[in-house]
Short mmCIF file of C-alpha atoms and ligand atoms in Angstrom, two decimals:
data_model
loop_
_atom_site.label_atom_id
_atom_site.label_comp_id
_atom_site.label_asym_id
_atom_site.label_seq_id
_atom_site.Cartn_x
_atom_site.Cartn_y
_atom_site.Cartn_z
CA UNK A 9 -4.68 -176.27 260.77
CA UNK A 10 -2.69 -172.66 260.65
CA UNK A 11 -4.71 -170.90 258.12
CA UNK A 12 -7.43 -171.30 255.46
CA UNK A 13 -5.08 -172.43 253.01
CA UNK A 14 -4.73 -175.81 254.99
CA UNK A 15 -8.07 -176.59 253.76
CA UNK A 16 -7.10 -177.12 250.15
CA UNK A 17 -4.08 -178.93 251.21
CA UNK A 18 -5.98 -181.27 253.32
CA UNK A 19 -8.22 -182.20 250.29
CA UNK A 20 -5.34 -182.64 248.09
CA UNK A 21 -3.81 -185.14 250.82
CA UNK A 22 -7.25 -186.58 251.22
CA UNK A 23 -6.99 -185.75 255.32
CA UNK A 24 -10.52 -185.21 256.54
CA UNK A 25 -10.93 -181.78 258.29
CA UNK A 26 -12.54 -181.77 261.58
CA UNK A 27 -14.15 -178.74 263.28
CA UNK A 28 -16.29 -178.31 266.15
CA UNK A 29 -17.81 -175.35 267.95
CA UNK A 30 -16.75 -173.04 270.57
CA UNK A 31 -18.80 -170.24 272.03
CA UNK A 32 -16.24 -169.14 274.92
CA UNK A 33 -13.08 -169.04 276.11
CA UNK A 34 -12.91 -172.09 278.16
CA UNK A 35 -14.45 -174.44 275.47
CA UNK A 36 -11.84 -172.75 273.08
CA UNK A 37 -9.04 -173.62 275.25
CA UNK A 38 -10.22 -177.13 275.25
CA UNK A 39 -10.28 -177.47 271.58
CA UNK A 40 -7.11 -175.68 271.11
CA UNK A 41 -5.52 -178.46 273.16
CA UNK A 42 -7.37 -181.02 271.31
CA UNK A 43 -6.16 -182.12 267.58
CA UNK A 44 -9.20 -180.43 266.03
CA UNK A 45 -8.36 -178.37 262.72
CA UNK A 46 -10.41 -175.55 263.12
CA UNK A 47 -13.42 -174.16 265.54
CA UNK A 48 -16.67 -172.77 264.51
CA UNK A 49 -18.40 -170.13 266.29
CA UNK A 50 -21.60 -170.92 265.06
CA UNK A 51 -25.09 -168.89 265.16
CA UNK A 52 -25.97 -171.88 266.98
CA UNK A 53 -24.84 -169.93 270.16
CA UNK A 54 -28.18 -168.39 269.94
CA UNK A 55 -29.63 -171.83 270.86
CA UNK A 56 -26.97 -173.62 272.93
CA UNK A 57 -25.91 -170.91 275.07
CA UNK A 58 -29.04 -168.15 274.85
CA UNK A 59 -31.74 -170.65 274.85
CA UNK A 60 -33.35 -169.35 271.86
CA UNK A 61 -35.45 -171.86 269.74
CA UNK A 62 -33.71 -171.15 266.66
CA UNK A 63 -30.75 -169.15 265.03
CA UNK A 64 -32.74 -166.45 264.04
CA UNK A 65 -31.89 -164.79 267.15
CA UNK A 66 -28.09 -164.25 266.77
CA UNK A 67 -26.90 -160.91 266.13
CA UNK A 68 -23.71 -159.39 264.95
CA UNK A 69 -23.03 -158.06 268.48
CA UNK A 70 -23.71 -161.59 269.86
CA UNK A 71 -21.47 -163.27 267.30
CA UNK A 72 -18.71 -160.56 268.16
CA UNK A 73 -18.94 -161.26 271.79
CA UNK A 74 -18.65 -165.06 271.46
CA UNK A 75 -15.71 -164.57 268.46
CA UNK A 76 -13.77 -162.51 270.79
CA UNK A 77 -13.85 -164.70 273.73
CA UNK A 78 -13.17 -167.96 271.60
CA UNK A 79 -10.15 -165.94 270.05
CA UNK A 80 -8.73 -164.90 273.77
CA UNK A 81 -9.00 -168.78 274.56
CA UNK A 82 -7.59 -170.00 271.16
CA UNK A 83 -5.03 -167.45 269.90
CA UNK A 84 -3.56 -169.59 267.24
CA UNK A 85 -6.63 -171.36 265.99
CA UNK A 86 -8.52 -171.15 262.76
CA UNK A 87 -11.63 -169.34 264.05
CA UNK A 88 -14.40 -169.26 261.62
CA UNK A 89 -17.51 -167.07 262.98
CA UNK A 90 -20.95 -167.38 261.59
CA UNK A 91 -22.55 -164.38 259.78
CA UNK A 92 -25.78 -164.08 261.79
CA UNK A 93 -29.64 -163.70 260.23
CA UNK A 94 -30.23 -161.28 257.36
CA UNK A 95 -26.41 -159.58 257.81
CA UNK A 96 -25.86 -160.33 254.22
CA UNK A 97 -29.20 -159.29 253.09
CA UNK A 98 -29.04 -155.68 253.94
CA UNK A 99 -27.00 -154.45 251.28
CA UNK A 100 -23.00 -154.27 250.70
CA UNK A 101 -22.06 -152.02 253.16
CA UNK A 102 -23.83 -153.66 256.25
CA UNK A 103 -22.59 -157.02 255.17
CA UNK A 104 -18.66 -155.31 255.06
CA UNK A 105 -19.46 -153.68 258.38
CA UNK A 106 -20.58 -157.12 260.10
CA UNK A 107 -17.93 -159.36 258.80
CA UNK A 108 -15.49 -156.59 259.53
CA UNK A 109 -16.74 -156.55 263.08
CA UNK A 110 -16.29 -160.44 263.32
CA UNK A 111 -12.77 -159.99 261.58
CA UNK A 112 -11.88 -157.64 264.13
CA UNK A 113 -13.24 -159.66 267.17
CA UNK A 114 -10.66 -162.41 265.98
CA UNK A 115 -12.39 -164.63 263.25
CA UNK A 116 -9.96 -165.95 260.35
CA UNK A 117 -12.89 -166.29 258.31
CA UNK A 118 -16.77 -165.90 258.13
CA UNK A 119 -19.36 -168.35 257.40
CA UNK A 120 -22.39 -167.24 255.11
CA UNK A 121 -25.61 -169.41 254.92
CA UNK A 122 -27.18 -169.84 251.22
CA UNK A 123 -25.81 -167.90 247.99
CA UNK A 124 -28.89 -167.13 246.11
CA UNK A 125 -29.23 -163.25 246.16
CA UNK A 126 -26.18 -162.44 247.97
CA UNK A 127 -23.42 -163.63 245.42
CA UNK A 128 -22.22 -160.06 244.97
CA UNK A 129 -21.67 -159.75 248.73
CA UNK A 130 -19.85 -162.93 248.83
CA UNK A 131 -17.40 -161.97 246.06
CA UNK A 132 -17.08 -158.43 247.54
CA UNK A 133 -16.36 -160.06 251.06
CA UNK A 134 -13.56 -162.61 249.38
CA UNK A 135 -12.05 -159.26 247.31
CA UNK A 136 -11.85 -157.24 250.47
CA UNK A 137 -9.51 -160.09 252.01
CA UNK A 138 -12.22 -161.94 254.22
CA UNK A 139 -12.25 -165.59 253.94
CA UNK A 140 -15.83 -167.00 253.28
CA UNK A 141 -16.89 -170.41 254.19
CA UNK A 142 -20.51 -171.36 252.42
CA UNK A 143 -23.18 -173.29 254.08
CA UNK A 144 -25.83 -175.03 252.25
CA UNK A 145 -28.65 -177.54 252.45
CA UNK A 146 -30.54 -177.21 256.02
CA UNK A 147 -29.26 -173.37 256.62
CA UNK A 148 -31.07 -172.89 260.06
CA UNK A 149 -31.53 -169.14 259.37
CA UNK A 150 -33.93 -170.23 256.71
CA UNK A 151 -35.71 -172.64 259.15
CA UNK A 152 -39.30 -170.99 258.61
CA UNK A 153 -38.93 -171.14 254.73
CA UNK A 154 -37.64 -174.67 254.80
CA UNK A 155 -40.61 -175.98 256.97
CA UNK A 156 -38.34 -177.04 259.85
CA UNK A 157 -35.01 -178.73 260.59
CA UNK A 158 -35.30 -181.45 257.98
CA UNK A 159 -33.32 -183.17 255.19
CA UNK A 160 -32.74 -181.07 252.23
CA UNK A 161 -31.62 -181.93 248.55
CA UNK A 162 -34.30 -184.91 248.57
CA UNK A 163 -35.78 -184.48 245.13
CA UNK A 164 -33.71 -184.32 241.68
CA UNK A 165 -34.92 -180.65 241.25
CA UNK A 166 -33.55 -179.57 244.77
CA UNK A 167 -30.19 -181.86 244.31
CA UNK A 168 -29.57 -179.95 241.08
CA UNK A 169 -30.31 -176.66 242.64
CA UNK A 170 -27.65 -177.59 245.42
CA UNK A 171 -25.00 -178.69 243.13
CA UNK A 172 -25.43 -175.58 241.10
CA UNK A 173 -25.38 -173.58 244.35
CA UNK A 174 -22.22 -175.50 245.74
CA UNK A 175 -20.34 -174.74 242.08
CA UNK A 176 -21.33 -170.78 242.57
CA UNK A 177 -19.82 -170.75 245.99
CA UNK A 178 -16.66 -172.10 244.52
CA UNK A 179 -16.67 -169.76 241.85
CA UNK A 180 -17.16 -166.72 244.24
CA UNK A 181 -14.38 -167.85 245.93
CA UNK A 182 -15.29 -169.55 248.87
CA UNK A 183 -12.68 -171.81 250.53
CA UNK A 184 -14.86 -174.52 251.79
CA UNK A 185 -18.36 -175.22 252.10
CA UNK A 186 -20.51 -176.78 254.90
CA UNK A 187 -23.33 -179.22 253.73
CA UNK A 188 -25.93 -179.71 256.34
CA UNK A 189 -28.58 -182.62 256.42
CA UNK A 190 -28.45 -183.64 252.81
CA UNK A 191 -28.67 -187.21 251.52
CA UNK A 192 -24.80 -188.72 251.46
CA UNK A 193 -25.15 -189.28 247.88
CA UNK A 194 -25.50 -186.00 247.03
CA UNK A 195 -22.93 -184.59 249.60
CA UNK A 196 -20.47 -187.32 247.97
CA UNK A 197 -21.36 -185.83 244.60
CA UNK A 198 -20.99 -182.28 245.53
CA UNK A 199 -17.52 -183.39 247.16
CA UNK A 200 -16.29 -184.97 244.01
CA UNK A 201 -17.47 -181.93 241.90
CA UNK A 202 -15.66 -179.40 243.89
CA UNK A 203 -11.99 -178.48 244.38
CA UNK A 204 -12.91 -176.52 247.65
CA UNK A 205 -13.52 -178.93 250.68
CA UNK A 206 -16.92 -179.62 251.78
CA UNK A 207 -17.44 -180.22 255.59
CA UNK A 208 -20.31 -182.23 256.58
CA UNK A 209 -23.03 -182.26 259.42
CA UNK A 210 -25.55 -184.97 258.70
CA UNK A 211 -24.35 -185.60 255.31
CA UNK A 212 -22.69 -188.91 255.31
CA UNK A 213 -19.20 -189.86 255.45
CA UNK A 214 -17.89 -188.73 251.96
CA UNK A 215 -17.60 -185.05 252.63
CA UNK A 216 -13.81 -183.91 253.00
CA UNK A 217 -14.67 -183.30 256.84
CA UNK A 218 -16.90 -183.00 259.28
CA UNK A 219 -18.50 -180.52 261.77
CA UNK A 220 -20.28 -180.81 264.88
CA UNK A 221 -21.98 -178.55 267.77
CA UNK A 222 -19.17 -179.82 270.83
CA UNK A 223 -22.07 -179.62 273.15
CA UNK A 224 -23.89 -182.36 270.88
CA UNK A 225 -20.90 -184.67 270.98
CA UNK A 226 -20.24 -184.15 274.69
CA UNK A 227 -24.01 -185.06 275.54
CA UNK A 228 -24.45 -181.68 277.51
CA UNK A 229 -28.21 -181.66 276.16
CA UNK A 230 -30.36 -184.46 277.48
CA UNK A 231 -33.14 -184.09 275.07
CA UNK A 232 -31.17 -182.87 271.78
CA UNK A 233 -30.56 -186.28 270.05
CA UNK A 234 -30.46 -186.24 266.30
CA UNK A 235 -29.42 -189.16 264.52
CA UNK A 236 -26.39 -187.72 262.51
CA UNK A 237 -24.69 -186.83 266.12
CA UNK A 238 -22.53 -189.45 267.94
CA UNK A 239 -22.55 -188.68 271.65
CA UNK A 240 -18.85 -189.53 273.02
CA UNK A 241 -20.07 -189.21 276.51
CA UNK A 242 -23.42 -188.38 278.50
CA UNK A 243 -22.11 -184.90 279.76
CA UNK A 244 -25.65 -183.98 281.10
CA UNK A 245 -25.48 -186.96 283.46
CA UNK A 246 -21.94 -186.68 284.65
CA UNK A 247 -22.47 -182.92 285.30
CA UNK A 248 -25.76 -183.58 287.23
CA UNK A 249 -24.10 -186.15 289.18
CA UNK A 250 -21.10 -183.88 290.10
CA UNK A 251 -23.56 -180.81 291.15
CA UNK A 252 -25.49 -183.40 293.08
CA UNK A 253 -22.50 -184.80 294.82
CA UNK A 254 -21.19 -181.14 295.77
CA UNK A 255 -24.77 -180.54 297.35
CA UNK A 256 -24.84 -183.33 299.32
CA UNK A 257 -21.25 -182.64 300.11
CA UNK A 258 -22.28 -179.27 301.55
CA UNK A 259 -25.46 -180.52 303.30
CA UNK A 260 -23.59 -183.24 305.23
CA UNK A 261 -20.96 -180.97 306.21
CA UNK A 262 -18.17 -182.96 304.09
CA UNK A 263 -17.25 -179.81 302.17
CA UNK A 264 -15.13 -177.89 302.59
CA UNK A 265 -12.51 -180.26 303.93
CA UNK A 266 -9.74 -179.21 305.87
CA UNK A 267 -7.49 -178.83 303.13
CA UNK A 268 -9.86 -176.55 300.94
CA UNK A 269 -10.15 -174.08 303.71
CA UNK A 270 -7.80 -171.05 303.35
CA UNK A 271 -5.51 -170.42 306.58
O1 LIG B 306 -24.26 -172.65 263.88
C1 LIG B 306 -23.49 -173.79 263.72
O2 LIG B 306 -23.34 -174.54 264.80
C2 LIG B 306 -23.48 -174.20 262.55
C3 LIG B 306 -22.97 -175.81 262.47
C4 LIG B 306 -24.14 -176.92 262.87
C5 LIG B 306 -22.60 -176.14 260.93
O3 LIG B 306 -23.81 -173.71 261.49
#
């Protein structure tokens, strides 16, 4: 993908959009060399990189540092940066400043969780030339309000609220929408109802695309194994084996070898 306009083209052509997260230049370079369509600098960085228990701990400054690193690693990629906790809830001025910081750090677009109560901010950002991706369903910044990381939109009432919010985001000018942890049938309904792309995570196979946290699909966390993630490698075991092989080589005087010694 070259720009956010390609999301609409992909939907028209029924070509699934694939997005993965990156928080640093190394992973960004790897993704830039891959076939993924876009890179998400998710506020999951707060958990994956910084070790916090939730994304509530992400700040604009933190997101800007990660976004700039990803942009340096992937100069031509579509890079979407998360607007962190409360950054769209402290008034228009602060939202514009925060989104501006992320755009100047290198983002192509920003992602905003929820819609109720910050509709005016979303449309103002869009009108200001900042592409906005929505995020509904399990919105992790509201984890305490939601009572934990759990499936959303299960009741008829919750499903129609989510559908109404999705339509609202489309009207406000969002170019795409992440649907996280919602029943597959609801995600399929939303996908059919909207002209903009839906990108699912734990939302079944009928969305217009999929997003995952790279560390999850690469299996770097031995403990975090949600059912909706497919692990494509056991990165934890592979990296641990490599580290221990190095330790053993040093202890047995097998490292460095003559060809690894600088003359
Ligand atoms: O922060 C993140 O990585 C995300 C994805 C899980 C969609 O928002």
